[in-house]
Amino acid sequence: MLSAAEPAPAAPSAAAPTPPTASRLAGVGASPVREILALTARPEVISFAGGLPAPELFDVAGIRAAYDSVLAENPQYALQYSTTEGDPELRTAIAARLAARGLPTGPDDLLITTGSQQALTLLTTALVEPGAVVLVEDPCYLAALQTFGFAGARVVPVPTDDDGIVPEALEEIAAREKPTLLYLVPTFQNPTGRTLPAERRTAVARAAARIGFWIVEDDPYGELRYEGERVPWIATDPEAADRTVLLGSFSKVMAPGLRLGYLRAPAALRRASVIAKQAADLHTSTIDQAAAARYLRDSDLDAHVAVIRAAYQERRDAMLEGLPAALPEGSRWNRPEGGMFIWATLPAGHDATALLKTAVGHEVAYVPGAPFFCGEPDPGAMRLSFTTHSADEIREGLHRLAKSLGR
């Protein structure tokens, strides 16, 4: 009992609100592709939405053997902290693969990253100030737009045609906007599957040298070529050698769950990226790097990629053969020489975003093209991935798509 001299306890006050999330989140939305993948997770849905490698083609035995070897022979190394730059054996193996494809590279030219998506984030951290101009292809890889949005960049689209970025438009826009960097996926682009011809790559290199901006050349799909001749990287052009960063990944040729990528950059920018990575995650998983290095030493990755290419070519062809009957009269689509995607455009009056709900009701899915645009979107555009399902499943999926579109 309280005495007369003791004050009554004060009623508890309401807790103060916590600070809001950072303002940089305000202009960056969730990935529509990720949301569609969640929507179509039911096994009965045939989804052309995700850019997912075919899981049945993973070399599970070879990867398991690589992990077993590194854990048996040097577990103290494989399970320990490592250097930020990455496993020396893995960097040596990647350098040799790049050199064999016409880009002289040493191990010290490379930084191993947790997927090439992290490489893009590190470069953005190192290069892009809030308000700086970043040029992108229009349409563009969605996660790149998210990355630049988080950095507070002013993202400016550069028009494209059926061959990719238009050099004349790039020259005019870059001269006016004075960008920090140009980001592009010149080979089997995501979302369109287009490949930038050699003469346009030369024009991009010359524009960067003349106007003064970085080129970030993202190449996750380059080894997935089914026909035609390989086009050299922009990074091989002497005019752009001092200002081009090449991003690569093992996600499409080994396994995406490893989360292993790399960047090849001029020394000063590579050092800045190392510092950014130290702040992000110290280093990429030691054991995953060691296993990948062992896999490259003990297995024949090129032979494995040849198996993947053969399967994906069959699936691409099945989709191309089925599209005339699946899409409305007047639709257009391309024939990519490789990669994972076909870019289709429905005729005027059709809205691919609005039609998606009906398609999912018929247990088939795709990604509407509109979210990939930084400029004015094309409502009839759609991205169709052909890698995840067998040729027979693709044919069935296109049959369902035709029904959903009233064919």
Short mmCIF file of C-alpha atoms in Angstrom, two decimals:
data_model
loop_
_atom_site.label_atom_id
_atom_site.label_comp_id
_atom_site.label_asym_id
_atom_site.label_seq_id
_atom_site.Cartn_x
_atom_site.Cartn_y
_atom_site.Cartn_z
CA MET A 1 0.00 0.00 0.00
CA LEU A 2 1.24 3.49 -0.86
CA SER A 3 1.82 5.92 1.98
CA ALA A 4 0.31 9.38 1.82
CA ALA A 5 3.74 10.79 0.94
CA GLU A 6 4.32 8.46 -2.02
CA PRO A 7 3.11 9.61 -5.47
CA ALA A 8 1.08 7.21 -7.54
CA PRO A 9 3.05 5.57 -10.38
CA ALA A 10 2.71 7.34 -13.72
CA ALA A 11 0.65 5.66 -16.38
CA PRO A 12 2.87 4.12 -19.10
CA SER A 13 3.30 6.46 -22.05
CA ALA A 14 2.90 5.33 -25.62
CA ALA A 15 6.15 4.09 -27.18
CA ALA A 16 7.80 6.48 -29.59
CA PRO A 17 7.59 5.38 -33.22
CA THR A 18 10.69 3.87 -34.82
CA PRO A 19 12.39 5.82 -37.62
CA PRO A 20 10.99 5.13 -41.10
CA THR A 21 12.78 3.14 -43.76
CA ALA A 22 15.35 5.02 -45.83
CA SER A 23 14.03 7.40 -48.45
CA ARG A 24 16.03 5.58 -51.12
CA LEU A 25 13.42 2.80 -50.93
CA ALA A 26 10.59 5.11 -51.94
CA GLY A 27 11.19 4.99 -55.68
CA VAL A 28 12.22 1.32 -55.93
CA GLY A 29 9.50 -1.28 -56.30
CA ALA A 30 9.61 -5.03 -55.88
CA SER A 31 10.57 -7.11 -58.90
CA PRO A 32 7.45 -8.03 -60.90
CA VAL A 33 9.23 -11.18 -62.07
CA ARG A 34 9.75 -12.37 -58.49
CA GLU A 35 6.12 -11.62 -57.68
CA ILE A 36 4.91 -13.54 -60.73
CA LEU A 37 7.14 -16.49 -59.81
CA ALA A 38 5.46 -16.60 -56.40
CA LEU A 39 2.05 -16.42 -58.08
CA THR A 40 2.87 -19.31 -60.38
CA ALA A 41 4.61 -21.58 -57.88
CA ARG A 42 1.86 -24.19 -58.20
CA PRO A 43 3.33 -27.25 -59.94
CA GLU A 44 0.42 -27.46 -62.38
CA VAL A 45 1.31 -24.06 -63.87
CA ILE A 46 3.61 -24.18 -66.90
CA SER A 47 5.58 -21.00 -66.40
CA PHE A 48 7.50 -19.21 -69.10
CA ALA A 49 8.07 -16.41 -66.58
CA GLY A 50 11.29 -17.19 -64.74
CA GLY A 51 14.72 -17.12 -66.32
CA LEU A 52 15.60 -20.33 -64.51
CA PRO A 53 18.15 -22.89 -65.70
CA ALA A 54 16.78 -26.40 -66.12
CA PRO A 55 17.43 -28.16 -62.78
CA GLU A 56 17.53 -31.64 -64.31
CA LEU A 57 20.62 -30.54 -66.27
CA PHE A 58 22.69 -29.62 -63.22
CA ASP A 59 25.81 -31.77 -62.98
CA VAL A 60 24.94 -32.90 -59.46
CA ALA A 61 27.47 -35.74 -59.40
CA GLY A 62 30.34 -33.55 -60.57
CA ILE A 63 29.51 -30.74 -58.15
CA ARG A 64 29.11 -33.17 -55.25
CA ALA A 65 32.49 -34.71 -56.06
CA ALA A 66 34.09 -31.25 -56.08
CA TYR A 67 32.72 -30.45 -52.61
CA ASP A 68 33.78 -33.87 -51.32
CA SER A 69 37.29 -33.33 -52.60
CA VAL A 70 37.84 -29.91 -51.05
CA LEU A 71 36.38 -31.02 -47.72
CA ALA A 72 38.48 -34.18 -47.68
CA GLU A 73 41.75 -32.60 -48.75
CA ASN A 74 41.76 -29.13 -47.20
CA PRO A 75 38.80 -28.55 -44.89
CA GLN A 76 40.65 -25.96 -42.83
CA TYR A 77 40.93 -23.75 -45.91
CA ALA A 78 37.48 -24.46 -47.32
CA LEU A 79 35.69 -23.62 -44.07
CA GLN A 80 37.76 -20.58 -43.09
CA TYR A 81 37.49 -16.88 -43.84
CA SER A 82 39.15 -15.92 -47.11
CA THR A 83 40.49 -12.92 -49.00
CA THR A 84 38.04 -10.44 -50.47
CA GLU A 85 39.46 -10.76 -53.99
CA GLY A 86 38.59 -14.44 -54.18
CA ASP A 87 40.09 -17.92 -54.37
CA PRO A 88 43.35 -17.72 -56.37
CA GLU A 89 42.72 -21.06 -58.12
CA LEU A 90 39.24 -20.00 -59.18
CA ARG A 91 40.46 -16.64 -60.47
CA THR A 92 43.21 -18.38 -62.40
CA ALA A 93 40.71 -20.74 -64.02
CA ILE A 94 38.34 -17.90 -64.97
CA ALA A 95 41.23 -15.86 -66.39
CA ALA A 96 42.22 -18.81 -68.57
CA ARG A 97 38.65 -19.19 -69.86
CA LEU A 98 38.43 -15.49 -70.73
CA ALA A 99 41.82 -15.53 -72.44
CA ALA A 100 40.80 -18.56 -74.50
CA ARG A 101 37.84 -16.53 -75.80
CA GLY A 102 39.97 -13.62 -76.91
CA LEU A 103 40.24 -11.42 -73.81
CA PRO A 104 43.75 -11.57 -72.27
CA THR A 105 43.17 -11.70 -68.50
CA GLY A 106 45.25 -12.46 -65.42
CA PRO A 107 43.96 -13.65 -62.04
CA ASP A 108 44.65 -10.25 -60.51
CA ASP A 109 42.31 -8.61 -63.04
CA LEU A 110 39.34 -10.35 -61.39
CA LEU A 111 37.18 -10.02 -58.30
CA ILE A 112 34.98 -12.96 -57.31
CA THR A 113 31.47 -11.86 -56.31
CA THR A 114 28.37 -13.44 -54.83
CA GLY A 115 26.69 -13.73 -58.20
CA SER A 116 27.10 -11.15 -60.95
CA GLN A 117 24.20 -9.26 -59.38
CA GLN A 118 26.52 -8.37 -56.50
CA ALA A 119 29.17 -7.30 -59.00
CA LEU A 120 26.72 -4.77 -60.41
CA THR A 121 25.88 -3.54 -56.90
CA LEU A 122 29.56 -3.11 -56.02
CA LEU A 123 30.24 -1.16 -59.20
CA THR A 124 27.26 1.05 -58.55
CA THR A 125 28.51 1.70 -55.02
CA ALA A 126 31.95 2.57 -56.36
CA LEU A 127 30.84 4.77 -59.27
CA VAL A 128 27.36 6.21 -58.93
CA GLU A 129 26.64 9.29 -56.84
CA PRO A 130 23.02 10.23 -56.03
CA GLY A 131 21.64 12.09 -59.03
CA ALA A 132 24.29 10.75 -61.41
CA VAL A 133 23.09 9.68 -64.85
CA VAL A 134 23.12 6.00 -65.76
CA LEU A 135 22.22 4.99 -69.31
CA VAL A 136 20.42 1.71 -69.95
CA GLU A 137 18.97 -0.17 -72.88
CA ASP A 138 15.22 0.20 -73.17
CA PRO A 139 13.91 -2.38 -72.26
CA CYS A 140 16.44 -3.33 -69.58
CA TYR A 141 17.23 -6.08 -67.07
CA LEU A 142 14.90 -5.41 -64.13
CA ALA A 143 17.34 -6.00 -61.27
CA ALA A 144 19.73 -3.48 -62.79
CA LEU A 145 17.00 -0.84 -62.63
CA GLN A 146 16.48 -1.74 -58.95
CA THR A 147 20.20 -1.43 -58.25
CA PHE A 148 20.49 1.98 -59.87
CA GLY A 149 17.30 3.11 -58.15
CA PHE A 150 18.72 2.27 -54.70
CA ALA A 151 21.81 4.33 -55.54
CA GLY A 152 19.66 7.37 -56.32
CA ALA A 153 20.79 7.47 -59.94
CA ARG A 154 18.87 9.23 -62.67
CA VAL A 155 18.30 6.37 -65.09
CA VAL A 156 17.99 7.48 -68.71
CA PRO A 157 16.79 4.99 -71.36
CA VAL A 158 18.49 4.64 -74.74
CA PRO A 159 16.23 3.47 -77.58
CA THR A 160 16.72 0.03 -79.08
CA ASP A 161 15.62 -1.79 -82.21
CA ASP A 162 15.71 -5.45 -83.21
CA ASP A 163 19.53 -5.38 -83.07
CA GLY A 164 19.78 -3.77 -79.64
CA ILE A 165 20.92 -0.32 -78.59
CA VAL A 166 20.86 2.30 -81.36
CA PRO A 167 24.33 3.91 -81.64
CA GLU A 168 23.11 7.24 -83.01
CA ALA A 169 20.69 7.61 -80.12
CA LEU A 170 23.42 6.65 -77.65
CA GLU A 171 25.75 9.32 -79.06
CA GLU A 172 23.12 12.04 -78.83
CA ILE A 173 21.88 11.13 -75.34
CA ALA A 174 25.36 10.58 -73.88
CA ALA A 175 26.64 13.91 -75.24
CA ARG A 176 23.66 15.67 -73.68
CA GLU A 177 23.44 13.83 -70.35
CA LYS A 178 27.13 13.23 -69.54
CA PRO A 179 26.49 9.81 -67.92
CA THR A 180 28.65 8.04 -65.39
CA LEU A 181 28.08 4.67 -67.00
CA LEU A 182 26.21 2.71 -69.63
CA TYR A 183 24.86 -0.66 -68.54
CA LEU A 184 24.03 -3.23 -71.19
CA VAL A 185 23.69 -6.96 -71.81
CA PRO A 186 24.94 -7.14 -75.40
CA THR A 187 24.67 -10.91 -75.91
CA PHE A 188 21.25 -12.63 -75.68
CA GLN A 189 19.92 -9.71 -73.69
CA ASN A 190 17.47 -10.00 -70.83
CA PRO A 191 14.56 -9.50 -71.54
CA THR A 192 14.70 -9.44 -75.36
CA GLY A 193 17.24 -12.14 -76.29
CA ARG A 194 18.82 -9.70 -78.77
CA THR A 195 22.52 -9.67 -79.60
CA LEU A 196 24.31 -6.42 -80.37
CA PRO A 197 26.20 -6.74 -83.69
CA ALA A 198 29.96 -6.22 -83.80
CA GLU A 199 29.75 -2.87 -85.58
CA ARG A 200 27.42 -1.50 -82.91
CA ARG A 201 29.76 -2.71 -80.17
CA THR A 202 32.52 -0.75 -81.85
CA ALA A 203 30.28 2.31 -81.93
CA VAL A 204 29.53 1.92 -78.21
CA ALA A 205 33.26 1.69 -77.44
CA ARG A 206 34.01 4.82 -79.49
CA ALA A 207 31.21 6.77 -77.84
CA ALA A 208 32.54 5.87 -74.39
CA ALA A 209 36.06 6.93 -75.38
CA ARG A 210 34.92 10.18 -77.00
CA ILE A 211 32.38 11.30 -74.38
CA GLY A 212 33.92 9.72 -71.30
CA PHE A 213 31.74 7.18 -69.51
CA TRP A 214 32.12 3.67 -68.12
CA ILE A 215 30.69 0.64 -69.92
CA VAL A 216 29.33 -2.16 -67.74
CA GLU A 217 29.10 -5.20 -70.03
CA ASP A 218 27.02 -7.92 -68.38
CA ASP A 219 27.47 -11.37 -69.94
CA PRO A 220 25.57 -14.09 -68.05
CA TYR A 221 24.28 -15.82 -71.20
CA GLY A 222 27.20 -15.65 -73.64
CA GLU A 223 28.08 -19.35 -73.50
CA LEU A 224 24.52 -20.36 -74.36
CA ARG A 225 24.84 -19.92 -78.14
CA TYR A 226 22.85 -22.29 -80.37
CA GLU A 227 23.64 -20.92 -83.81
CA GLY A 228 25.63 -18.15 -85.50
CA GLU A 229 29.09 -16.83 -84.75
CA ARG A 230 30.24 -15.53 -81.39
CA VAL A 231 30.56 -11.73 -81.25
CA PRO A 232 33.61 -10.41 -79.37
CA TRP A 233 33.08 -8.64 -76.07
CA ILE A 234 33.14 -4.85 -76.04
CA ALA A 235 35.92 -5.28 -73.47
CA THR A 236 38.20 -6.57 -76.25
CA ASP A 237 37.98 -3.24 -78.14
CA PRO A 238 41.21 -1.23 -77.54
CA GLU A 239 39.25 2.04 -77.51
CA ALA A 240 37.21 0.86 -74.51
CA ALA A 241 39.74 -1.30 -72.66
CA ASP A 242 40.37 1.31 -69.97
CA ARG A 243 36.68 1.96 -69.29
CA THR A 244 34.87 -1.38 -69.70
CA VAL A 245 33.90 -3.71 -66.87
CA LEU A 246 32.95 -7.25 -67.84
CA LEU A 247 30.59 -9.14 -65.55
CA GLY A 248 30.34 -12.94 -65.68
CA SER A 249 28.50 -15.67 -63.84
CA PHE A 250 28.44 -19.42 -63.25
CA SER A 251 24.68 -19.36 -62.61
CA LYS A 252 23.63 -20.34 -66.12
CA VAL A 253 26.39 -22.87 -66.87
CA MET A 254 27.10 -24.52 -63.50
CA ALA A 255 24.35 -23.79 -60.96
CA PRO A 256 22.67 -20.59 -59.74
CA GLY A 257 22.57 -21.84 -56.15
CA LEU A 258 26.35 -21.49 -55.95
CA ARG A 259 25.91 -17.69 -56.25
CA LEU A 260 29.27 -17.26 -57.97
CA GLY A 261 30.07 -14.41 -60.32
CA TYR A 262 33.00 -12.18 -61.12
CA LEU A 263 33.97 -8.81 -62.48
CA ARG A 264 36.94 -7.93 -64.65
CA ALA A 265 37.82 -4.26 -64.35
CA PRO A 266 40.70 -1.78 -64.69
CA ALA A 267 42.87 -1.73 -61.59
CA ALA A 268 41.62 1.44 -59.86
CA LEU A 269 37.96 0.51 -60.22
CA ARG A 270 38.65 -3.07 -59.18
CA ARG A 271 40.32 -1.84 -55.99
CA ALA A 272 37.33 0.38 -55.25
CA SER A 273 35.03 -2.60 -55.79
CA VAL A 274 37.11 -4.68 -53.37
CA ILE A 275 36.60 -2.04 -50.68
CA ALA A 276 32.86 -1.98 -51.39
CA LYS A 277 32.75 -5.78 -51.12
CA GLN A 278 34.59 -5.75 -47.80
CA ALA A 279 31.76 -3.61 -46.45
CA ALA A 280 29.10 -5.83 -48.04
CA ASP A 281 30.09 -9.38 -47.08
CA LEU A 282 33.89 -9.57 -46.53
CA HIS A 283 34.21 -12.24 -49.21
CA THR A 284 32.20 -14.74 -51.21
CA SER A 285 31.72 -18.20 -49.68
CA THR A 286 35.11 -19.89 -49.38
CA ILE A 287 33.82 -23.43 -49.78
CA ASP A 288 31.70 -22.60 -52.81
CA GLN A 289 34.65 -20.92 -54.52
CA ALA A 290 36.94 -23.85 -53.70
CA ALA A 291 34.39 -26.34 -55.01
CA ALA A 292 33.92 -24.38 -58.24
CA ALA A 293 37.67 -24.22 -58.74
CA ARG A 294 37.94 -27.97 -58.17
CA TYR A 295 35.04 -28.60 -60.54
CA LEU A 296 36.79 -26.57 -63.25
CA ARG A 297 39.96 -28.60 -62.65
CA ASP A 298 38.44 -32.08 -62.47
CA SER A 299 35.41 -31.84 -64.77
CA ASP A 300 34.87 -30.65 -68.33
CA LEU A 301 32.64 -27.60 -68.03
CA ASP A 302 32.68 -27.02 -71.79
CA ALA A 303 31.33 -30.53 -72.39
CA HIS A 304 28.62 -29.93 -69.80
CA VAL A 305 27.69 -26.60 -71.42
CA ALA A 306 27.40 -28.40 -74.76
CA VAL A 307 24.75 -30.67 -73.21
CA ILE A 308 22.90 -27.64 -71.87
CA ARG A 309 23.03 -25.90 -75.25
CA ALA A 310 21.62 -28.90 -77.07
CA ALA A 311 18.69 -29.17 -74.66
CA TYR A 312 17.95 -25.45 -74.72
CA GLN A 313 18.13 -25.25 -78.50
CA GLU A 314 15.49 -27.98 -78.75
CA ARG A 315 13.30 -26.06 -76.31
CA ARG A 316 13.81 -22.75 -78.10
CA ASP A 317 12.85 -24.38 -81.38
CA ALA A 318 9.72 -25.92 -79.84
CA MET A 319 8.62 -22.50 -78.62
CA LEU A 320 9.33 -20.81 -81.94
CA GLU A 321 7.38 -23.51 -83.78
CA GLY A 322 4.38 -23.11 -81.47
CA LEU A 323 4.13 -19.33 -81.28
CA PRO A 324 2.26 -18.78 -84.59
CA ALA A 325 -0.68 -20.83 -83.31
CA ALA A 326 -0.48 -19.49 -79.75
CA LEU A 327 -0.38 -15.73 -80.26
CA PRO A 328 -2.98 -13.50 -81.97
CA GLU A 329 -2.69 -12.64 -85.65
CA GLY A 330 -0.35 -9.71 -86.09
CA SER A 331 1.93 -10.60 -83.17
CA ARG A 332 5.70 -10.32 -83.59
CA TRP A 333 8.58 -12.21 -81.97
CA ASN A 334 12.28 -12.62 -82.51
CA ARG A 335 14.51 -15.65 -83.06
CA PRO A 336 17.37 -15.38 -80.58
CA GLU A 337 20.57 -17.18 -81.49
CA GLY A 338 21.06 -18.20 -77.88
CA GLY A 339 20.27 -17.33 -74.29
CA MET A 340 17.02 -18.02 -72.46
CA PHE A 341 14.35 -15.64 -73.76
CA ILE A 342 12.07 -14.86 -76.68
CA TRP A 343 10.60 -11.36 -76.85
CA ALA A 344 7.09 -11.24 -78.28
CA THR A 345 4.77 -8.31 -78.95
CA LEU A 346 1.01 -8.66 -79.22
CA PRO A 347 -0.83 -6.52 -81.78
CA ALA A 348 -2.29 -3.11 -80.94
CA GLY A 349 -5.16 -3.25 -78.48
CA HIS A 350 -3.72 -6.14 -76.46
CA ASP A 351 -2.32 -5.56 -72.98
CA ALA A 352 0.00 -8.36 -71.82
CA THR A 353 -0.22 -7.26 -68.18
CA ALA A 354 -4.02 -7.33 -68.15
CA LEU A 355 -4.07 -10.70 -69.93
CA LEU A 356 -1.71 -12.40 -67.47
CA LYS A 357 -4.45 -13.13 -64.92
CA THR A 358 -6.45 -14.98 -67.57
CA ALA A 359 -3.35 -16.91 -68.61
CA VAL A 360 -2.64 -17.99 -65.05
CA GLY A 361 -6.26 -19.14 -64.84
CA HIS A 362 -5.40 -21.45 -67.75
CA GLU A 363 -2.31 -22.63 -65.80
CA VAL A 364 0.31 -20.92 -67.94
CA ALA A 365 2.37 -17.82 -67.24
CA TYR A 366 4.75 -15.33 -68.83
CA VAL A 367 6.27 -12.02 -67.81
CA PRO A 368 4.62 -8.86 -69.21
CA GLY A 369 7.19 -6.68 -70.94
CA ALA A 370 6.06 -3.32 -69.57
CA PRO A 371 8.08 -3.39 -66.28
CA PHE A 372 11.34 -3.81 -68.20
CA PHE A 373 10.97 -0.41 -69.85
CA CYS A 374 12.58 2.65 -68.31
CA GLY A 375 10.92 4.88 -70.91
CA GLU A 376 7.49 4.52 -72.51
CA PRO A 377 6.43 0.87 -72.11
CA ASP A 378 4.99 -1.29 -74.86
CA PRO A 379 1.81 -2.77 -73.32
CA GLY A 380 1.77 -5.65 -75.77
CA ALA A 381 5.28 -6.89 -75.01
CA MET A 382 5.99 -10.14 -73.16
CA ARG A 383 9.07 -12.15 -72.21
CA LEU A 384 8.91 -15.90 -72.70
CA SER A 385 11.58 -18.14 -71.17
CA PHE A 386 12.08 -21.51 -72.84
CA THR A 387 14.75 -23.13 -70.67
CA THR A 388 12.91 -24.53 -67.66
CA HIS A 389 10.47 -26.92 -69.37
CA SER A 390 10.85 -29.79 -71.81
CA ALA A 391 9.82 -29.38 -75.45
CA ASP A 392 6.59 -31.30 -74.79
CA GLU A 393 5.75 -29.12 -71.79
CA ILE A 394 6.42 -26.03 -73.87
CA ARG A 395 3.99 -27.24 -76.52
CA GLU A 396 1.33 -27.86 -73.86
CA GLY A 397 2.03 -24.47 -72.30
CA LEU A 398 1.60 -22.73 -75.65
CA HIS A 399 -1.67 -24.61 -76.17
CA ARG A 400 -2.89 -23.22 -72.83
CA LEU A 401 -1.65 -19.75 -73.75
CA ALA A 402 -3.57 -19.92 -77.03
CA LYS A 403 -6.76 -20.77 -75.15
CA SER A 404 -6.23 -17.92 -72.71
CA LEU A 405 -5.85 -15.51 -75.64
CA GLY A 406 -8.95 -16.80 -77.37
CA ARG A 407 -7.14 -18.68 -80.15
#
